[in-house]
Amino acid sequence: MIKLVLSDMDNTLVPFGRERVSQRTVDAIHACQEQGVDFGPTTGRDRAELASFFGGDRSCYNTAVCVNGQKVYYLRSLVFERNLDDEPLKQAARYVQTLPGCAFITYRSDGLGDWVGMTREEMGSMYDRAFMAGGMHHDELPTYPVAKAGIICMGGQDIVDHLQGELEARFPKFSFPNTVVNWMDVSIKGWTKVEGVKELVKTLRLSPEEVCVFGDADNDLTMLSYIPNSCAVANANKNAKSIARWHVGASAEDGVAIALEQIAEAARLCNERGTEDILPAFMR
């Protein structure tokens, strides 16, 4: 029986460009919870940024694997955290600050961001996507513990790809995955979402077989590889599709919501019949 469901956010649970999940998704999450199945987003965002995606419904993100696995929450409590190394982070920020069309951003625990580099006007619509809780421009980034950081690069994909390679060569302690258009995460080298997933599974005393995960992109691959019941949405890239065991509908067609409904129904039947052998419809 599935006892925990974890889902990537952008392009998996939330179609690209939309500001929140569908009502069907929220209802499906509640249906799972009513049958004893926990739910949590797995995302590059921190928990403070998730409220608007779920219309302020905290029950949808009380459990969460955030900042690509560097922060893990359970019942609204932070149960695990791994911060970025301070000095290499400052060095990377100073370098990015010198590049045209780029900004280096660090985030506080309350979701507020600080950045160096190009102006807010130059960011255009990327400002609202990067600073959901608000942001402040600086000549030099302030010092505080940082788990989440990112880079805006307003060039085309070829420029982003070139910058990604250059940054990874210059700052080998970090990786810089290009997760959405004009954006790179700043992550600990070798650290991915799966590290946070493992911490949460351990906290809940579950086996990997009791977990189901959904994803769409390269930053989901380690998670999809580790959890046996791994699912890719129909709009996932070829790497995610090839690794995932199961496949569901596209993000824009509520593919995850429909799968959640089926997980809730299977859990209901298991609870009624006193068995754990009933699979959700998409797994049959």
GROMACS .gro file of C-alpha atoms in nm, residues 3-284:
model
  282
    3LYS     CA    1   0.158   0.553   0.236
    4LEU     CA    2   0.344   0.861   0.109
    5VAL     CA    3   0.321   1.049  -0.221
    6LEU     CA    4   0.586   1.302  -0.324
    7SER     CA    5   0.558   1.519  -0.633
    8ASP     CA    6   0.776   1.766  -0.815
    9MET     CA    7   0.605   2.104  -0.857
   10ASP     CA    8   0.691   2.289  -1.180
   11ASN     CA    9   0.565   2.109  -1.493
   12THR     CA   10   0.455   1.811  -1.283
   13LEU     CA   11   0.199   1.926  -1.028
   14VAL     CA   12   0.174   2.282  -1.167
   15PRO     CA   13   0.174   2.338  -1.545
   16PHE     CA   14   0.442   2.584  -1.649
   17GLY     CA   15   0.313   2.941  -1.632
   18ARG     CA   16   0.024   2.873  -1.392
   19GLU     CA   17   0.026   3.033  -1.049
   20ARG     CA   18  -0.134   2.751  -0.850
   21VAL     CA   19  -0.237   2.387  -0.860
   22SER     CA   20  -0.586   2.298  -0.974
   23GLN     CA   21  -0.872   2.252  -0.730
   24ARG     CA   22  -0.886   1.891  -0.844
   25THR     CA   23  -0.529   1.847  -0.725
   26VAL     CA   24  -0.606   1.994  -0.382
   27ASP     CA   25  -0.914   1.773  -0.350
   28ALA     CA   26  -0.714   1.466  -0.452
   29ILE     CA   27  -0.446   1.545  -0.192
   30HIS     CA   28  -0.717   1.568   0.074
   31ALA     CA   29  -0.868   1.240  -0.044
   32CYS     CA   30  -0.531   1.069   0.005
   33GLN     CA   31  -0.485   1.222   0.349
   34GLU     CA   32  -0.832   1.105   0.457
   35GLN     CA   33  -0.719   0.749   0.382
   36GLY     CA   34  -0.393   0.784   0.576
   37VAL     CA   35  -0.171   0.859   0.274
   38ASP     CA   36   0.059   1.156   0.336
   39PHE     CA   37   0.150   1.399   0.058
   40GLY     CA   38   0.438   1.639   0.005
   41PRO     CA   39   0.589   1.850  -0.273
   42THR     CA   40   0.950   1.781  -0.371
   43THR     CA   41   1.085   2.102  -0.514
   44GLY     CA   42   1.370   2.344  -0.556
   45ARG     CA   43   1.157   2.600  -0.375
   46ASP     CA   44   1.149   2.645   0.001
   47ARG     CA   45   0.833   2.590   0.204
   48ALA     CA   46   0.762   2.962   0.246
   49GLU     CA   47   0.714   2.985  -0.132
   50LEU     CA   48   0.456   2.706  -0.152
   51ALA     CA   49   0.156   2.878   0.011
   52SER     CA   50   0.040   3.060  -0.301
   53PHE     CA   51   0.056   2.742  -0.512
   54PHE     CA   52  -0.194   2.572  -0.280
   55GLY     CA   53  -0.413   2.872  -0.205
   56GLY     CA   54  -0.274   2.889   0.148
   57ASP     CA   55  -0.390   2.534   0.230
   58ARG     CA   56  -0.107   2.426   0.460
   59SER     CA   57  -0.225   2.066   0.476
   60CYS     CA   58  -0.096   2.027   0.120
   61TYR     CA   59   0.262   2.120   0.211
   62ASN     CA   60   0.302   2.050   0.585
   63THR     CA   61   0.520   1.764   0.461
   64ALA     CA   62   0.771   1.870   0.196
   65VAL     CA   63   1.114   1.798   0.050
   66CYS     CA   64   1.240   2.145  -0.039
   67VAL     CA   65   1.546   2.314  -0.191
   68ASN     CA   66   1.624   2.002  -0.396
   69GLY     CA   67   1.649   1.787  -0.085
   70GLN     CA   68   1.847   2.028   0.135
   71LYS     CA   69   1.548   2.098   0.362
   72VAL     CA   70   1.288   1.845   0.477
   73TYR     CA   71   0.967   1.928   0.661
   74TYR     CA   72   0.722   1.700   0.842
   75LEU     CA   73   0.407   1.827   1.013
   76ARG     CA   74   0.532   2.185   0.950
   77SER     CA   75   0.855   2.117   1.144
   78LEU     CA   76   1.199   2.134   0.983
   79VAL     CA   77   1.345   1.787   1.042
   80PHE     CA   78   1.655   1.817   0.821
   81GLU     CA   79   1.864   2.098   0.673
   82ARG     CA   80   2.189   2.121   0.475
   83ASN     CA   81   2.321   2.469   0.390
   84LEU     CA   82   2.552   2.584   0.111
   85ASP     CA   83   2.916   2.658   0.197
   86ASP     CA   84   2.943   3.031   0.265
   87GLU     CA   85   3.276   3.136   0.109
   88PRO     CA   86   3.241   2.951  -0.225
   89LEU     CA   87   2.886   3.087  -0.245
   90LYS     CA   88   3.010   3.445  -0.210
   91GLN     CA   89   3.276   3.384  -0.473
   92ALA     CA   90   3.018   3.251  -0.717
   93ALA     CA   91   2.792   3.549  -0.647
   94ARG     CA   92   3.074   3.797  -0.713
   95TYR     CA   93   3.149   3.628  -1.045
   96VAL     CA   94   2.788   3.615  -1.166
   97GLN     CA   95   2.746   3.979  -1.060
   98THR     CA   96   2.994   4.081  -1.331
   99LEU     CA   97   2.803   3.911  -1.613
  100PRO     CA   98   2.552   4.103  -1.826
  101GLY     CA   99   2.193   3.984  -1.804
  102CYS     CA  100   2.257   3.778  -1.489
  103ALA     CA  101   2.160   3.795  -1.123
  104PHE     CA  102   2.270   3.582  -0.827
  105ILE     CA  103   2.004   3.528  -0.560
  106THR     CA  104   2.008   3.392  -0.206
  107TYR     CA  105   1.697   3.329   0.002
  108ARG     CA  106   1.624   3.378   0.369
  109SER     CA  107   1.423   3.123   0.569
  110ASP     CA  108   1.109   3.339   0.530
  111GLY     CA  109   1.131   3.320   0.151
  112LEU     CA  110   1.255   3.677   0.102
  113GLY     CA  111   1.538   3.702  -0.150
  114ASP     CA  112   1.851   3.913  -0.183
  115TRP     CA  113   2.030   3.958  -0.513
  116VAL     CA  114   2.328   4.111  -0.687
  117GLY     CA  115   2.365   4.173  -1.057
  118MET     CA  116   2.117   4.310  -1.309
  119THR     CA  117   1.835   4.542  -1.209
  120ARG     CA  118   1.474   4.450  -1.139
  121GLU     CA  119   1.374   4.616  -1.465
  122GLU     CA  120   1.618   4.400  -1.659
  123MET     CA  121   1.469   4.086  -1.501
  124GLY     CA  122   1.123   4.164  -1.634
  125SER     CA  123   0.873   3.888  -1.558
  126MET     CA  124   1.147   3.673  -1.405
  127TYR     CA  125   1.140   3.900  -1.099
  128ASP     CA  126   0.795   3.778  -0.994
  129ARG     CA  127   0.888   3.417  -1.055
  130ALA     CA  128   1.212   3.444  -0.856
  131PHE     CA  129   1.085   3.662  -0.569
  132MET     CA  130   0.745   3.534  -0.468
  133ALA     CA  131   0.790   3.673  -0.115
  134GLY     CA  132   0.979   3.985  -0.227
  135GLY     CA  133   1.341   4.071  -0.299
  136MET     CA  134   1.606   4.333  -0.232
  137HIS     CA  135   1.898   4.439  -0.453
  138HIS     CA  136   2.248   4.477  -0.301
  139ASP     CA  137   2.597   4.573  -0.407
  140GLU     CA  138   2.714   4.267  -0.211
  141LEU     CA  139   2.503   3.987  -0.069
  142PRO     CA  140   2.435   3.999   0.306
  143THR     CA  141   2.568   3.715   0.523
  144TYR     CA  142   2.330   3.457   0.668
  145PRO     CA  143   2.292   3.076   0.647
  146VAL     CA  144   2.181   2.990   0.292
  147ALA     CA  145   2.019   2.665   0.184
  148LYS     CA  146   1.857   2.802  -0.132
  149ALA     CA  147   2.026   3.009  -0.403
  150GLY     CA  148   1.974   3.055  -0.774
  151ILE     CA  149   2.084   3.239  -1.085
  152ILE     CA  150   1.879   3.424  -1.344
  153CYS     CA  151   2.034   3.432  -1.691
  154MET     CA  152   1.828   3.626  -1.944
  155GLY     CA  153   2.015   3.496  -2.248
  156GLY     CA  154   1.899   3.219  -2.481
  157GLN     CA  155   1.940   2.850  -2.398
  158ASP     CA  156   2.283   2.836  -2.562
  159ILE     CA  157   2.405   3.112  -2.329
  160VAL     CA  158   2.253   2.936  -2.027
  161ASP     CA  159   2.420   2.608  -2.124
  162HIS     CA  160   2.757   2.780  -2.168
  163LEU     CA  161   2.728   2.959  -1.833
  164GLN     CA  162   2.628   2.636  -1.660
  165GLY     CA  163   2.946   2.464  -1.780
  166GLU     CA  164   3.163   2.763  -1.693
  167LEU     CA  165   3.023   2.788  -1.340
  168GLU     CA  166   3.068   2.417  -1.269
  169ALA     CA  167   3.432   2.442  -1.382
  170ARG     CA  168   3.500   2.750  -1.169
  171PHE     CA  169   3.308   2.642  -0.858
  172PRO     CA  170   3.340   2.262  -0.827
  173LYS     CA  171   3.167   2.248  -0.487
  174PHE     CA  172   2.837   2.333  -0.656
  175SER     CA  173   2.622   2.214  -0.941
  176PHE     CA  174   2.400   2.450  -1.141
  177PRO     CA  175   2.103   2.258  -1.284
  178ASN     CA  176   1.896   2.448  -1.540
  179THR     CA  177   1.552   2.357  -1.403
  180VAL     CA  178   1.329   2.608  -1.587
  181VAL     CA  179   1.377   2.871  -1.861
  182ASN     CA  180   1.634   3.142  -1.770
  183TRP     CA  181   1.696   2.985  -1.428
  184MET     CA  182   1.966   2.773  -1.263
  185ASP     CA  183   1.958   2.634  -0.911
  186VAL     CA  184   2.274   2.653  -0.703
  187SER     CA  185   2.310   2.311  -0.540
  188ILE     CA  186   2.567   2.115  -0.344
  189LYS     CA  187   2.769   1.902  -0.586
  190GLY     CA  188   2.635   1.547  -0.579
  191TRP     CA  189   2.332   1.647  -0.370
  192THR     CA  190   1.989   1.594  -0.525
  193LYS     CA  191   1.626   1.559  -0.424
  194VAL     CA  192   1.674   1.193  -0.338
  195GLU     CA  193   1.885   1.281  -0.032
  196GLY     CA  194   1.589   1.468   0.115
  197VAL     CA  195   1.351   1.191   0.011
  198LYS     CA  196   1.566   0.939   0.199
  199GLU     CA  197   1.561   1.158   0.510
  200LEU     CA  198   1.181   1.186   0.501
  201VAL     CA  199   1.131   0.815   0.438
  202LYS     CA  200   1.357   0.745   0.737
  203THR     CA  201   1.170   0.995   0.954
  204LEU     CA  202   0.835   0.830   0.870
  205ARG     CA  203   0.983   0.479   0.911
  206LEU     CA  204   0.863   0.373   0.568
  207SER     CA  205   1.018   0.146   0.308
  208PRO     CA  206   1.084   0.286  -0.042
  209GLU     CA  207   0.814   0.049  -0.170
  210GLU     CA  208   0.553   0.236   0.037
  211VAL     CA  209   0.632   0.565  -0.143
  212CYS     CA  210   0.519   0.695  -0.483
  213VAL     CA  211   0.701   0.984  -0.656
  214PHE     CA  212   0.614   1.199  -0.959
  215GLY     CA  213   0.855   1.401  -1.173
  216ASP     CA  214   0.928   1.539  -1.517
  217ALA     CA  215   1.290   1.654  -1.550
  218ASP     CA  216   1.658   1.577  -1.494
  219ASN     CA  217   1.654   1.711  -1.136
  220ASP     CA  218   1.400   1.436  -1.056
  221LEU     CA  219   1.605   1.147  -1.194
  222THR     CA  220   1.774   1.030  -0.873
  223MET     CA  221   1.439   1.037  -0.694
  224LEU     CA  222   1.273   0.843  -0.976
  225SER     CA  223   1.557   0.589  -0.971
  226TYR     CA  224   1.551   0.534  -0.595
  227ILE     CA  225   1.176   0.489  -0.539
  228PRO     CA  226   1.036   0.173  -0.706
  229ASN     CA  227   0.693   0.331  -0.760
  230SER     CA  228   0.822   0.617  -0.973
  231CYS     CA  229   0.597   0.804  -1.216
  232ALA     CA  230   0.661   1.045  -1.502
  233VAL     CA  231   0.398   1.283  -1.636
  234ALA     CA  232   0.328   1.272  -2.010
  235ASN     CA  233   0.511   1.602  -2.065
  236ALA     CA  234   0.828   1.476  -1.893
  237ASN     CA  235   1.159   1.478  -2.077
  238LYS     CA  236   1.293   1.157  -2.229
  239ASN     CA  237   1.529   1.087  -1.938
  240ALA     CA  238   1.250   1.100  -1.680
  241LYS     CA  239   1.021   0.890  -1.898
  242SER     CA  240   1.287   0.625  -1.951
  243ILE     CA  241   1.363   0.589  -1.579
  244ALA     CA  242   1.010   0.603  -1.439
  245ARG     CA  243   0.831   0.273  -1.383
  246TRP     CA  244   0.485   0.421  -1.435
  247HIS     CA  245   0.348   0.695  -1.662
  248VAL     CA  246   0.050   0.924  -1.605
  249GLY     CA  247  -0.120   1.211  -1.786
  250ALA     CA  248   0.032   1.549  -1.857
  251SER     CA  249   0.066   1.821  -1.597
  252ALA     CA  250  -0.177   2.045  -1.788
  253GLU     CA  251  -0.434   1.762  -1.786
  254ASP     CA  252  -0.422   1.697  -1.409
  255GLY     CA  253  -0.224   1.377  -1.460
  256VAL     CA  254  -0.094   1.371  -1.102
  257ALA     CA  255  -0.435   1.462  -0.958
  258ILE     CA  256  -0.596   1.168  -1.138
  259ALA     CA  257  -0.322   0.935  -1.009
  260LEU     CA  258  -0.373   1.071  -0.656
  261GLU     CA  259  -0.745   0.994  -0.682
  262GLN     CA  260  -0.658   0.638  -0.778
  263ILE     CA  261  -0.410   0.609  -0.491
  264ALA     CA  262  -0.677   0.733  -0.248
  265GLU     CA  263  -0.930   0.482  -0.383
  266ALA     CA  264  -0.683   0.193  -0.355
  267ALA     CA  265  -0.602   0.299   0.002
  268ARG     CA  266  -0.973   0.315   0.085
  269LEU     CA  267  -1.024  -0.041  -0.039
  270CYS     CA  268  -0.716  -0.160   0.150
  271ASN     CA  269  -0.844  -0.001   0.469
  272GLU     CA  270  -1.191  -0.149   0.425
  273ARG     CA  271  -1.069  -0.500   0.348
  274GLY     CA  272  -0.775  -0.511   0.587
  275THR     CA  273  -0.522  -0.578   0.313
  276GLU     CA  274  -0.230  -0.393   0.152
  277ASP     CA  275  -0.239  -0.576  -0.182
  278ILE     CA  276  -0.467  -0.344  -0.384
  279LEU     CA  277  -0.281  -0.127  -0.634
  280PRO     CA  278  -0.392   0.209  -0.776
  281ALA     CA  279  -0.545   0.175  -1.123
  282PHE     CA  280  -0.248   0.331  -1.306
  283MET     CA  281  -0.017   0.068  -1.157
  284ARG     CA  282  -0.220  -0.233  -1.272
   0.00000   0.00000   0.00000
